[in-house]
């Protein structure tokens, strides 16, 4: 179309140029002819015998000049003497043609000469120059009309081209564009645009046929590529066994959650005995069990879908749950449900023990980092594995991430204060424990504080007590637990021993010990104080040596026992055991089993058991150990978990 338009413009321009050129050439010829004819007629008149009078000749020449069609008339004698001359000034001419047109297309101004004679005598030479002003004006008017016709023809062609392009564009839209767009239709035939039944232009039928064939091939290829891309995405972002998101996907989601304005929680749980499970189960059975773990936890997460929790598998034994929109108690409720589901899915190992889960929980804010969150989870998991318990280890954000989530803290504070003030919200979960030693079996019970939330769910102490510590309420909860423990002892028909854990931060509070003494001095509790044993973490001997010493002395005066747990993790505490009136010390099962394989660890174990035996302190291994380890520990006067 562009080439045709250029050709049309060239033709119109050429026509205009040729027409104007032809008119100019014609007018030049007319001017030449007119000058020749006028000169001949005037010379003939002047040569007549009756017109030889100079006055008559002048009148004839003046009459011809005054007709206005001549530029100049001149008569010269044979001796070059000027006899007559009349000329018209160019500046005085009233011409309608513009100056630029006259310069662009100049017309000739021919001058004709004839001899004037009187018989055989030559009178002179006559020169006649025709005025070309009228011819120039005629050429201008002709050129304007011709240019107008050319412009009109050009506009008509332009209008035709516009209409043709619109029609052609509509045809392309209906015939070609719709077909091409249908190539990218991936949602089935129902979503494709309606295509015309037949071509509007017969010449487009081969093109439409080729496009239709291409569409079928492209869609088939696109389906194959889509399936391949989905497969690659699954391989890149999914765990091949459980089909859960993998570590890479989780880290990206965690980084995105940390960029949000609100905070949240992350839970990490590990199957500590996965190697043993793989050894005793076939690979298919182990994979099926891990898959069922993911499915059951995912079902729990669906009940909290409004919070957007996500489950992922970090590696073989580690799973993680991201809770970006659950704060405080809501997150703890979900954690409790996940923990219960996982504990219900435990399988028995070849040694007769249940496989073990370890749990860690941390919170995060917008100032947290991915590395910081994962480091806290690893630390919490290490603490959970060291304790040997199936409780959730809660690790709050550190000092390097001081921006707290005020909404979460406010919600926690309201719940914890309500629990302290409302009877029945706090209770003890009492677990009977049986230990086997060289002198036979011994029994006692261990209690942990639980909180019944307003929603009806029960939260374990490992979930809310770390928050109470952070909010400065640990002493209140510890005192409440002691009161509940004494009440439990009071209800027992026979003499029993109940162990209650005391938080180390409570010892650092100035009024805690005084309030505890006041509680223990109540008359109704006096008969049951001997059955109460308060347990501290051995780390307290390093962090709060004075407070722990004063606490143990006060409890000894009140007749209350004191136990020390995790002694194997604080070997430096051995040097202070002789200064404390302790009822027992606890060691970890892993430490006890591994000690027989390491001379250094074995010497440390023997030092602990021998020192405790000299001081009259019982040594208790809090976790299950194998039969050989139990036999050796019994020889060291240590008690091992039974049953």
Coordinates of C-alpha atoms in Angstrom, one line a residue:
X1 CA 0.0 0.0 0.0
X2 CA 2.8 2.4 0.7
X3 CA 4.4 1.7 -2.6
X4 CA 1.1 2.3 -4.4
X5 CA 0.6 5.6 -2.5
X6 CA 4.1 6.7 -3.5
X7 CA 3.5 5.8 -7.1
X8 CA 0.2 7.7 -7.1
X9 CA 1.9 10.8 -5.6
X10 CA 4.6 10.5 -8.2
X11 CA 2.0 10.3 -11.0
X12 CA 0.0 13.2 -9.7
X13 CA 3.1 15.3 -9.2
X14 CA 4.4 14.4 -12.6
X15 CA 1.0 15.2 -14.2
X16 CA 1.0 18.6 -12.5
X17 CA 4.6 19.4 -13.6
X18 CA 4.0 18.3 -17.2
X19 CA 0.7 20.2 -17.4
X20 CA 2.3 23.4 -16.1
X21 CA 5.3 22.9 -18.4
X22 CA 3.1 22.4 -21.4
X23 CA 1.0 25.5 -20.6
X24 CA 4.2 27.5 -20.2
X25 CA 5.6 26.3 -23.5
X26 CA 2.3 27.1 -25.2
X27 CA 2.2 30.6 -23.8
X28 CA 5.8 31.2 -24.8
X29 CA 4.9 30.2 -28.4
X30 CA 1.8 32.4 -28.3
X31 CA 3.8 35.4 -27.1
X32 CA 6.4 34.8 -29.9
X33 CA 3.6 34.6 -32.5
X34 CA 1.8 37.6 -31.2
X35 CA 5.0 39.7 -31.3
X36 CA 5.8 38.6 -34.8
X37 CA 2.3 39.3 -36.1
X38 CA 2.1 42.7 -34.4
X39 CA 5.5 43.8 -35.7
X40 CA 4.6 42.7 -39.3
X41 CA 1.2 44.5 -39.2
X42 CA 2.7 47.7 -37.8
X43 CA 5.7 47.7 -40.2
X44 CA 3.3 47.2 -43.1
X45 CA 1.1 50.1 -42.0
X46 CA 4.1 52.4 -41.5
X47 CA 5.4 51.5 -45.0
X48 CA 2.2 52.7 -46.8
X49 CA 2.8 55.9 -48.9
X50 CA -0.1 57.6 -47.1
X51 CA 1.6 57.1 -43.7
X52 CA 5.0 58.5 -44.4
X53 CA 4.3 61.5 -42.3
X54 CA 6.2 61.3 -39.1
X55 CA 3.2 62.5 -37.1
X56 CA 1.0 59.8 -38.6
X57 CA 3.6 57.1 -37.9
X58 CA 3.8 58.2 -34.3
X59 CA 0.1 58.1 -34.0
X60 CA 0.0 54.6 -35.4
X61 CA 2.7 53.4 -33.0
X62 CA 1.1 55.1 -30.0
X63 CA -2.3 53.6 -30.8
X64 CA -0.7 50.1 -30.9
X65 CA 1.2 50.7 -27.7
X66 CA -1.8 52.0 -25.8
X67 CA -3.6 48.8 -26.5
X68 CA -1.7 47.5 -23.4
X69 CA -0.5 44.2 -24.9
X70 CA 3.0 45.4 -25.6
X71 CA 6.0 45.9 -23.4
X72 CA 8.0 48.2 -25.8
X73 CA 7.8 49.7 -29.3
X74 CA 10.8 51.3 -30.8
X75 CA 11.6 52.8 -34.2
X76 CA 15.2 53.6 -35.1
X77 CA 16.6 55.2 -38.3
X78 CA 19.1 53.4 -40.5
X79 CA 21.8 55.6 -38.9
X80 CA 20.8 54.3 -35.4
X81 CA 19.0 57.5 -34.5
X82 CA 16.0 56.8 -32.3
X83 CA 12.9 58.0 -34.0
X84 CA 10.2 56.7 -31.6
X85 CA 10.2 54.7 -28.4
X86 CA 7.5 53.7 -25.9
X87 CA 8.0 51.1 -23.1
X88 CA 6.1 49.9 -20.0
X89 CA 7.7 49.9 -16.6
X90 CA 7.8 46.3 -15.0
X91 CA 7.2 47.7 -11.5
X92 CA 4.1 49.4 -12.6
X93 CA 2.5 46.3 -14.0
X94 CA -0.5 45.1 -12.0
X95 CA 0.0 41.4 -12.0
X96 CA -1.9 38.8 -10.0
X97 CA 0.7 36.1 -10.2
X98 CA 3.0 36.1 -7.1
X99 CA 6.6 37.0 -7.5
X100 CA 7.9 33.6 -6.5
X101 CA 5.8 32.0 -9.2
X102 CA 7.2 34.4 -11.8
X103 CA 10.7 33.5 -10.6
X104 CA 10.0 29.8 -10.6
X105 CA 8.3 29.7 -14.0
X106 CA 9.6 32.7 -16.0
X107 CA 7.9 33.4 -19.4
X108 CA 9.9 34.7 -22.3
X109 CA 9.4 38.2 -23.6
X110 CA 10.0 37.9 -27.3
X111 CA 10.9 41.0 -29.4
X112 CA 10.2 41.0 -33.2
X113 CA 11.9 43.4 -35.6
X114 CA 10.7 44.5 -39.1
X115 CA 12.0 47.0 -41.7
X116 CA 10.0 50.1 -42.5
X117 CA 10.5 51.6 -46.0
X118 CA 9.1 54.2 -48.2
X119 CA 9.1 52.6 -51.6
X120 CA 12.7 51.6 -52.1
X121 CA 14.0 53.9 -49.4
X122 CA 14.5 52.4 -46.0
X123 CA 12.9 54.5 -43.3
X124 CA 14.0 52.6 -40.2
X125 CA 13.9 49.4 -38.1
X126 CA 10.8 48.7 -36.0
X127 CA 11.1 46.6 -32.8
X128 CA 8.0 45.3 -31.0
X129 CA 8.2 43.4 -27.6
X130 CA 4.9 41.8 -26.4
X131 CA 4.0 42.2 -22.7
X132 CA 3.9 38.7 -21.0
X133 CA 2.0 39.9 -17.9
X134 CA -1.3 38.6 -19.1
X135 CA 0.3 35.3 -20.1
X136 CA 1.9 35.0 -16.7
X137 CA -1.5 35.6 -15.0
X138 CA -3.1 33.0 -17.3
X139 CA -0.3 30.5 -16.4
X140 CA -0.9 31.2 -12.7
X141 CA -4.6 30.6 -12.9
X142 CA -4.1 27.5 -14.9
X143 CA -1.5 26.2 -12.5
X144 CA -3.8 26.9 -9.5
X145 CA -6.7 25.0 -11.2
X146 CA -4.4 22.1 -12.0
X147 CA -2.9 22.0 -8.5
X148 CA -6.4 22.0 -7.1
X149 CA -7.4 19.1 -9.2
X150 CA -4.3 17.2 -8.2
X151 CA -4.8 17.9 -4.5
X152 CA -8.5 16.8 -4.8
X153 CA -7.3 13.6 -6.5
X154 CA -4.8 13.1 -3.8
X155 CA -7.4 13.6 -1.0
X156 CA -9.7 11.2 -2.8
X157 CA -6.9 8.6 -2.9
X158 CA -6.1 9.2 0.7
X159 CA -9.7 8.7 1.7
X160 CA -9.8 5.6 -0.4
X161 CA -6.7 4.3 1.3
X162 CA -8.1 5.0 4.8
X163 CA -11.3 3.2 4.0
X164 CA -9.4 0.4 2.4
X165 CA -7.1 0.1 5.5
X166 CA -10.0 0.1 7.8
X167 CA -11.7 -2.6 5.9
X168 CA -8.5 -4.6 5.6
X169 CA -7.8 -4.2 9.3
X170 CA -11.3 -5.5 10.1
X171 CA -10.7 -8.4 7.8
X172 CA -7.4 -9.1 9.4
X173 CA -9.0 -8.9 12.8
X174 CA -11.7 -11.3 11.9
X175 CA -9.7 -13.6 9.8
X176 CA -6.1 -13.5 10.9
X177 CA -5.8 -12.0 14.4
X178 CA -8.5 -14.1 15.9
X179 CA -6.8 -17.2 14.5
X180 CA -3.4 -16.2 15.7
X181 CA -4.8 -15.3 19.2
X182 CA -6.4 -18.7 19.3
X183 CA -2.9 -20.2 19.1
X184 CA -2.2 -19.1 22.7
X185 CA -5.5 -20.4 24.0
X186 CA -4.6 -22.8 26.8
X187 CA -7.8 -23.1 28.7
X188 CA -9.6 -25.4 26.2
X189 CA -12.0 -24.9 23.3
X190 CA -14.6 -23.1 25.5
X191 CA -12.3 -20.2 26.1
X192 CA -11.2 -19.7 22.5
X193 CA -12.6 -16.8 20.5
X194 CA -15.3 -17.5 18.0
X195 CA -13.8 -18.0 14.6
X196 CA -15.6 -17.3 11.3
X197 CA -17.1 -20.2 9.5
X198 CA -15.5 -19.2 6.2
X199 CA -13.0 -16.7 4.9
X200 CA -14.3 -13.3 3.9
X201 CA -11.5 -13.0 1.3
X202 CA -10.8 -16.0 -0.8
X203 CA -7.1 -15.1 -1.0
X204 CA -6.8 -15.6 2.7
X205 CA -8.0 -19.2 2.8
X206 CA -4.5 -20.7 2.4
X207 CA -3.2 -18.4 5.2
X208 CA -6.0 -19.4 7.5
X209 CA -5.5 -23.0 6.8
X210 CA -1.8 -22.7 7.6
X211 CA -2.6 -20.8 10.9
X212 CA -5.0 -23.4 11.9
X213 CA -2.5 -26.2 11.4
X214 CA 0.1 -24.1 13.3
X215 CA -2.3 -23.5 16.1
X216 CA -2.8 -27.2 16.6
X217 CA 0.9 -27.9 16.6
X218 CA 1.7 -25.0 19.0
X219 CA -1.0 -26.0 21.4
X220 CA 0.2 -29.5 21.5
X221 CA 3.8 -28.3 22.1
X222 CA 2.6 -25.9 24.7
X223 CA 0.8 -28.6 26.6
X224 CA 4.0 -30.7 26.6
X225 CA 6.1 -27.7 27.8
X226 CA 3.6 -26.9 30.5
X227 CA 3.7 -30.4 31.8
X228 CA 7.4 -30.3 31.7
X229 CA 7.6 -27.0 33.5
X230 CA 5.2 -28.3 36.2
X231 CA 7.4 -31.3 36.6
X232 CA 10.5 -29.2 36.9
X233 CA 8.8 -26.9 39.4
X234 CA 7.9 -30.0 41.5
X235 CA 11.5 -31.2 41.3
X236 CA 13.0 -27.8 42.2
X237 CA 10.5 -26.8 45.0
X238 CA 9.1 -30.1 46.3
X239 CA 10.5 -32.8 48.4
X240 CA 10.4 -36.0 46.2
X241 CA 9.2 -38.2 49.0
X242 CA 6.5 -36.3 50.8
X243 CA 5.7 -33.8 48.0
X244 CA 6.0 -31.0 50.6
X245 CA 7.8 -27.7 49.8
X246 CA 11.5 -28.1 50.3
X247 CA 14.1 -26.0 52.1
X248 CA 14.7 -23.6 49.1
X249 CA 11.0 -22.9 48.8
X250 CA 10.6 -22.4 52.6
X251 CA 13.5 -20.0 52.9
X252 CA 12.0 -17.9 50.1
X253 CA 8.6 -17.9 51.9
X254 CA 10.3 -17.0 55.2
X255 CA 12.2 -14.2 53.6
X256 CA 8.9 -12.9 52.1
X257 CA 7.2 -13.2 55.5
X258 CA 10.0 -11.3 57.2
X259 CA 9.5 -8.5 54.8
X260 CA 5.9 -8.0 55.9
X261 CA 4.9 -5.5 58.5
X262 CA 3.4 -8.1 60.9
X263 CA 5.3 -10.8 62.8
X264 CA 4.7 -14.5 63.2
X265 CA 6.0 -17.8 64.5
X266 CA 8.0 -20.7 63.0
X267 CA 8.0 -24.3 64.4
X268 CA 10.7 -26.9 63.7
X269 CA 10.2 -30.5 64.6
X270 CA 12.7 -33.4 64.0
X271 CA 12.3 -37.2 64.0
X272 CA 15.4 -38.1 66.1
X273 CA 15.2 -41.8 65.3
X274 CA 14.8 -41.6 61.5
X275 CA 18.0 -43.7 61.0
X276 CA 16.7 -46.4 63.2
X277 CA 13.4 -46.3 61.4
X278 CA 15.1 -46.7 58.0
X279 CA 17.1 -49.6 59.4
X280 CA 14.1 -51.5 60.6
X281 CA 11.6 -50.6 57.9
X282 CA 11.7 -50.9 54.1
X283 CA 12.4 -47.8 52.2
X284 CA 8.8 -47.8 50.8
X285 CA 7.4 -48.2 54.3
X286 CA 9.5 -45.4 55.7
X287 CA 8.6 -43.1 52.8
X288 CA 4.9 -43.9 53.3
X289 CA 5.2 -43.1 57.0
X290 CA 6.9 -39.8 56.3
X291 CA 4.3 -39.0 53.7
X292 CA 1.5 -39.7 56.2
X293 CA 3.2 -37.4 58.7
X294 CA 3.1 -34.6 56.2
X295 CA -0.5 -35.3 55.3
X296 CA -1.7 -35.4 58.9
X297 CA 0.1 -32.2 59.8
X298 CA -1.3 -30.6 56.6
X299 CA -4.8 -31.5 57.7
X300 CA -4.2 -29.7 61.0
X301 CA -3.0 -26.7 59.2
X302 CA -6.2 -26.6 57.1
X303 CA -8.2 -25.9 60.2
X304 CA -6.1 -22.7 60.6
X305 CA -6.2 -21.7 56.9
X306 CA -7.1 -18.1 57.7
X307 CA -3.6 -17.7 59.1
X308 CA -1.8 -19.0 56.0
X309 CA 0.4 -21.6 57.8
X310 CA 2.8 -23.5 55.5
X311 CA 4.4 -26.9 56.0
X312 CA 7.8 -27.8 54.5
X313 CA 10.5 -30.4 54.8
X314 CA 13.9 -29.0 55.3
X315 CA 15.8 -32.3 55.1
X316 CA 15.4 -36.0 55.9
X317 CA 14.3 -35.7 59.5
X318 CA 13.4 -32.0 59.9
X319 CA 10.1 -30.4 59.1
X320 CA 9.1 -26.8 59.6
X321 CA 5.8 -24.9 59.9
X322 CA 5.7 -21.2 59.0
X323 CA 2.9 -19.3 60.7
X324 CA 3.0 -15.8 59.3
X325 CA -0.3 -14.5 60.6
X326 CA -0.7 -16.3 63.9
X327 CA 0.4 -14.4 67.0
X328 CA 0.7 -15.5 70.6
X329 CA -1.9 -18.0 71.9
X330 CA -3.3 -18.7 68.4
X331 CA 0.1 -20.0 67.3
X332 CA 0.5 -22.0 70.5
X333 CA -2.9 -23.6 69.9
X334 CA -1.8 -24.8 66.5
X335 CA 1.6 -25.9 67.8
X336 CA -0.1 -28.0 70.5
X337 CA -2.3 -29.7 67.9
X338 CA 0.7 -30.5 65.7
X339 CA 2.5 -31.9 68.6
X340 CA -0.4 -34.2 69.6
X341 CA -0.7 -35.4 66.0
X342 CA 3.0 -36.3 65.8
X343 CA 3.1 -38.0 69.1
X344 CA 0.1 -40.1 68.1
X345 CA 1.9 -41.2 65.0
X346 CA 5.0 -42.6 66.8
X347 CA 6.1 -46.1 65.9
X348 CA 7.9 -48.6 68.1
X349 CA 11.6 -49.2 67.5
X350 CA 13.3 -52.6 67.7
X351 CA 14.5 -51.8 71.2
X352 CA 11.0 -51.4 72.4
X353 CA 11.0 -47.6 72.7
X354 CA 8.9 -45.2 70.8
X355 CA 10.5 -43.1 68.2
X356 CA 11.2 -39.6 69.4
X357 CA 10.1 -36.2 68.2
X358 CA 11.9 -32.9 69.2
X359 CA 10.1 -29.6 68.9
X360 CA 11.3 -26.0 68.7
X361 CA 9.4 -22.8 68.3
X362 CA 10.4 -19.2 67.8
X363 CA 8.8 -15.9 66.9
X364 CA 10.0 -13.3 64.5
X365 CA 9.3 -9.6 63.6
X366 CA 10.0 -7.4 60.7
X367 CA 13.5 -6.8 62.0
X368 CA 14.4 -10.5 62.1
X369 CA 16.6 -12.2 59.6
X370 CA 16.4 -15.6 58.0
X371 CA 19.7 -16.7 59.6
X372 CA 18.6 -15.5 63.0
X373 CA 15.3 -17.4 62.8
X374 CA 16.9 -20.6 61.7
X375 CA 19.7 -20.2 64.3
X376 CA 17.2 -19.9 67.1
X377 CA 15.3 -22.9 65.9
X378 CA 18.5 -25.0 65.8
X379 CA 19.3 -23.8 69.3
X380 CA 15.8 -24.7 70.5
X381 CA 16.0 -28.1 68.9
X382 CA 19.3 -28.7 70.5
X383 CA 17.8 -27.9 73.9
X384 CA 14.8 -30.1 73.2
X385 CA 17.1 -33.0 72.3
X386 CA 19.3 -32.4 75.4
X387 CA 16.3 -32.4 77.7
X388 CA 15.1 -35.7 76.4
X389 CA 11.5 -34.4 76.7
X390 CA 8.8 -34.2 74.0
X391 CA 7.9 -30.7 75.0
X392 CA 8.2 -27.7 72.7
X393 CA 11.3 -25.6 73.4
X394 CA 10.3 -21.9 72.9
X395 CA 13.2 -19.6 71.9
X396 CA 12.3 -15.9 71.8
X397 CA 14.0 -13.4 69.5
X398 CA 17.4 -12.2 70.9
X399 CA 18.7 -8.8 71.8
X400 CA 19.9 -8.4 68.2
X401 CA 16.2 -8.3 67.2
X402 CA 14.7 -6.0 69.7
X403 CA 11.7 -4.9 67.8
X404 CA 8.9 -6.9 69.4
X405 CA 5.4 -7.5 68.2
X406 CA 3.4 -5.4 70.6
X407 CA 0.1 -6.9 69.5
X408 CA 1.3 -10.4 70.3
X409 CA 2.8 -9.4 73.7
X410 CA -0.4 -7.6 74.6
X411 CA -2.5 -10.6 73.8
X412 CA -0.2 -12.9 75.8
X413 CA -0.2 -10.6 78.8
X414 CA -4.0 -10.5 78.8
X415 CA -4.2 -14.2 78.6
X416 CA -1.5 -14.9 81.3
X417 CA -2.9 -12.3 83.7
X418 CA -6.4 -13.8 83.2
X419 CA -5.0 -17.3 84.0
X420 CA -3.5 -16.1 87.2
X421 CA -6.6 -14.3 88.3
X422 CA -9.2 -16.9 87.1
X423 CA -9.6 -20.1 89.2
X424 CA -9.5 -23.2 87.1
X425 CA -7.5 -21.8 84.1
X426 CA -4.2 -23.2 85.5
X427 CA -3.8 -26.9 86.3
X428 CA -1.1 -29.5 86.8
X429 CA -0.5 -32.3 84.3
X430 CA 0.9 -35.0 86.6
X431 CA 2.9 -37.9 85.1
X432 CA 3.9 -40.9 87.2
X433 CA 7.5 -42.0 86.8
X434 CA 9.1 -45.3 87.7
X435 CA 12.8 -45.8 88.1
X436 CA 14.8 -49.0 88.4
X437 CA 18.0 -49.2 90.5
X438 CA 20.2 -51.6 92.3
X439 CA 18.0 -51.5 95.3
X440 CA 14.8 -52.0 93.3
X441 CA 12.1 -49.7 91.9
X442 CA 11.4 -46.2 93.0
X443 CA 8.4 -44.0 92.0
X444 CA 7.6 -40.4 92.0
X445 CA 5.4 -38.1 89.9
X446 CA 6.5 -35.1 87.8
X447 CA 4.1 -32.2 87.2
X448 CA 4.0 -29.5 84.6
X449 CA 1.7 -26.5 84.6
X450 CA -1.0 -26.3 81.9
X451 CA -3.3 -23.4 80.9
X452 CA -6.8 -23.8 79.7
X453 CA -7.4 -21.1 77.1
X454 CA -10.7 -19.4 76.5
X455 CA -11.2 -21.4 73.3
X456 CA -11.2 -24.6 75.4
X457 CA -7.8 -25.8 74.3
X458 CA -5.1 -26.8 76.8
X459 CA -1.6 -25.3 76.4
X460 CA 1.4 -27.1 77.9
X461 CA 3.8 -25.1 80.1
X462 CA 6.6 -25.4 77.6
X463 CA 4.5 -23.2 75.3
X464 CA 3.5 -20.3 77.6
X465 CA 6.0 -20.3 80.4
X466 CA 8.8 -18.9 78.2
X467 CA 6.5 -16.0 77.4
X468 CA 5.7 -15.6 81.1
X469 CA 9.5 -15.4 81.7
X470 CA 9.8 -12.7 79.1
X471 CA 6.9 -10.7 80.6
X472 CA 8.3 -11.0 84.1
X473 CA 5.5 -13.3 85.3
X474 CA 7.5 -16.5 85.8
X475 CA 7.5 -16.1 89.6
X476 CA 3.7 -15.9 89.8
X477 CA 3.3 -19.0 87.7
X478 CA 5.9 -20.9 89.7
X479 CA 4.2 -20.1 93.0
X480 CA 0.8 -21.1 91.5
X481 CA 2.3 -24.4 90.4
X482 CA 3.7 -25.0 93.9
X483 CA 0.3 -24.3 95.4
X484 CA -1.4 -26.6 93.0
X485 CA 1.2 -29.3 93.7
X486 CA 0.6 -29.1 97.4
X487 CA -3.1 -29.4 96.8
X488 CA -2.4 -32.5 94.7
X489 CA -0.3 -34.0 97.5
X490 CA -3.0 -33.3 100.0
X491 CA -5.5 -35.3 97.9
X492 CA -3.3 -38.4 97.6
X493 CA -4.4 -41.3 99.9
X494 CA -0.8 -42.4 100.5
X495 CA 2.5 -40.6 100.8
X496 CA 3.8 -39.5 97.4
X497 CA 6.6 -37.5 95.9
X498 CA 5.8 -34.7 93.4
X499 CA 8.4 -32.9 91.3
X500 CA 7.7 -29.4 90.1
X501 CA 10.1 -27.4 88.0
X502 CA 11.0 -23.8 89.0
X503 CA 12.2 -21.3 86.4
X504 CA 15.6 -19.8 87.0
X505 CA 14.5 -16.2 86.2
X506 CA 12.1 -16.6 89.2
X507 CA 15.0 -16.9 91.5
X508 CA 16.3 -13.6 90.3
X509 CA 13.2 -11.8 91.4
X510 CA 13.8 -10.2 94.8
X511 CA 10.4 -11.2 96.4
X512 CA 10.1 -14.7 95.0
X513 CA 11.8 -16.6 97.8
X514 CA 9.9 -14.6 100.5
X515 CA 6.6 -15.3 98.8
X516 CA 7.5 -19.0 98.4
X517 CA 8.4 -19.3 102.2
X518 CA 5.1 -17.6 103.0
X519 CA 3.2 -20.1 100.9
X520 CA 5.0 -23.1 102.4
X521 CA 4.4 -21.9 106.0
X522 CA 0.6 -22.2 105.6
X523 CA -0.6 -24.7 108.2
X524 CA -2.6 -26.9 105.7
X525 CA 0.6 -27.7 103.7
X526 CA 2.9 -28.7 106.6
X527 CA 2.1 -32.4 106.5
X528 CA 2.8 -32.6 102.7
X529 CA 6.0 -30.6 102.4
X530 CA 8.3 -33.7 102.6
X531 CA 6.6 -35.0 99.4
X532 CA 7.3 -31.8 97.5
X533 CA 10.5 -31.6 95.4
X534 CA 11.3 -28.4 93.4
X535 CA 13.6 -29.0 90.4
X536 CA 16.1 -26.4 89.1
X537 CA 18.2 -26.4 86.0
X538 CA 21.9 -27.0 86.6
X539 CA 22.7 -23.9 84.6
X540 CA 21.5 -21.9 87.6
X541 CA 24.6 -22.8 89.5
X542 CA 26.6 -20.8 86.9
X543 CA 24.1 -18.0 86.2
X544 CA 22.6 -17.5 89.7
X545 CA 25.0 -19.2 92.2
X546 CA 24.0 -17.1 95.2
X547 CA 20.3 -17.3 94.5
X548 CA 20.4 -21.1 94.0
X549 CA 22.4 -21.6 97.2
X550 CA 19.9 -19.5 99.2
X551 CA 17.0 -21.2 97.6
X552 CA 18.3 -24.7 98.4
X553 CA 19.0 -23.7 102.0
X554 CA 15.6 -22.2 102.5
X555 CA 13.8 -25.3 101.0
X556 CA 15.9 -27.6 103.3
X557 CA 14.8 -25.6 106.3
X558 CA 11.2 -25.9 105.1
X559 CA 11.5 -29.6 104.6
X560 CA 11.1 -29.4 100.8
X561 CA 13.4 -31.3 98.5
X562 CA 15.4 -29.8 95.7
X563 CA 16.4 -31.6 92.5
X564 CA 18.9 -30.5 89.8
X565 CA 18.4 -31.5 86.2
X566 CA 20.7 -31.5 83.2
X567 CA 23.8 -31.9 85.3
X568 CA 25.6 -33.5 82.4
X569 CA 25.4 -30.2 80.5
X570 CA 26.9 -28.2 83.3
X571 CA 29.9 -30.3 84.6
X572 CA 31.4 -27.3 86.4
X573 CA 28.5 -27.6 88.8
X574 CA 30.2 -30.6 90.3
X575 CA 32.4 -28.3 92.4
X576 CA 29.3 -26.8 94.1
X577 CA 27.3 -30.0 94.8
X578 CA 28.7 -30.4 98.3
X579 CA 27.4 -26.9 99.2
X580 CA 23.8 -27.7 98.3
X581 CA 21.2 -29.9 100.1
X582 CA 19.9 -31.7 97.1
X583 CA 17.6 -34.7 96.9
X584 CA 18.6 -35.9 93.4
X585 CA 20.4 -34.9 90.2
X586 CA 19.3 -35.8 86.7
X587 CA 21.4 -36.9 83.7
X588 CA 20.5 -37.2 80.1
X589 CA 19.9 -40.5 78.4
X590 CA 22.1 -39.7 75.4
X591 CA 25.0 -38.6 77.6
X592 CA 24.7 -41.8 79.6
X593 CA 24.7 -44.1 76.6
X594 CA 27.5 -42.3 74.8
X595 CA 29.7 -42.2 77.9
X596 CA 30.7 -45.8 77.6
X597 CA 32.2 -45.1 74.2
X598 CA 34.3 -42.1 75.3
X599 CA 36.9 -42.4 78.1
X600 CA 36.6 -38.7 78.9
X601 CA 32.8 -38.8 79.1
X602 CA 33.0 -42.0 81.2
X603 CA 35.3 -40.4 83.7
X604 CA 32.9 -37.5 83.9
X605 CA 29.9 -39.8 84.5
X606 CA 31.8 -41.7 87.2
X607 CA 32.8 -38.5 88.9
X608 CA 29.1 -37.3 88.9
X609 CA 27.8 -40.6 90.3
X610 CA 30.6 -41.0 92.9
X611 CA 30.3 -37.4 94.1
X612 CA 26.5 -37.8 94.4
X613 CA 26.9 -41.1 96.2
X614 CA 29.3 -39.5 98.7
X615 CA 26.9 -36.6 99.3
X616 CA 23.8 -38.9 99.6
X617 CA 22.3 -37.5 96.4
X618 CA 20.3 -39.8 94.1
X619 CA 21.4 -39.9 90.4
X620 CA 18.5 -40.3 88.0
X621 CA 18.7 -40.8 84.3
X622 CA 15.6 -39.1 82.9
X623 CA 15.5 -40.8 79.5
X624 CA 15.2 -44.4 78.4
X625 CA 18.5 -46.2 77.8
X626 CA 19.4 -49.6 76.4
X627 CA 19.7 -52.6 78.7
X628 CA 23.5 -52.6 78.8
X629 CA 23.7 -49.0 79.7
X630 CA 21.0 -49.5 82.4
X631 CA 23.0 -52.4 83.9
X632 CA 26.2 -50.3 84.0
X633 CA 24.4 -47.3 85.5
X634 CA 22.8 -49.5 88.2
X635 CA 26.4 -50.5 89.2
X636 CA 27.1 -46.8 89.5
X637 CA 24.1 -46.5 92.0
X638 CA 22.1 -44.6 89.3
X639 CA 18.4 -44.9 88.7
X640 CA 17.1 -45.4 85.2
X641 CA 13.7 -44.9 83.7
X642 CA 11.6 -48.0 83.8
X643 CA 8.7 -48.9 81.6

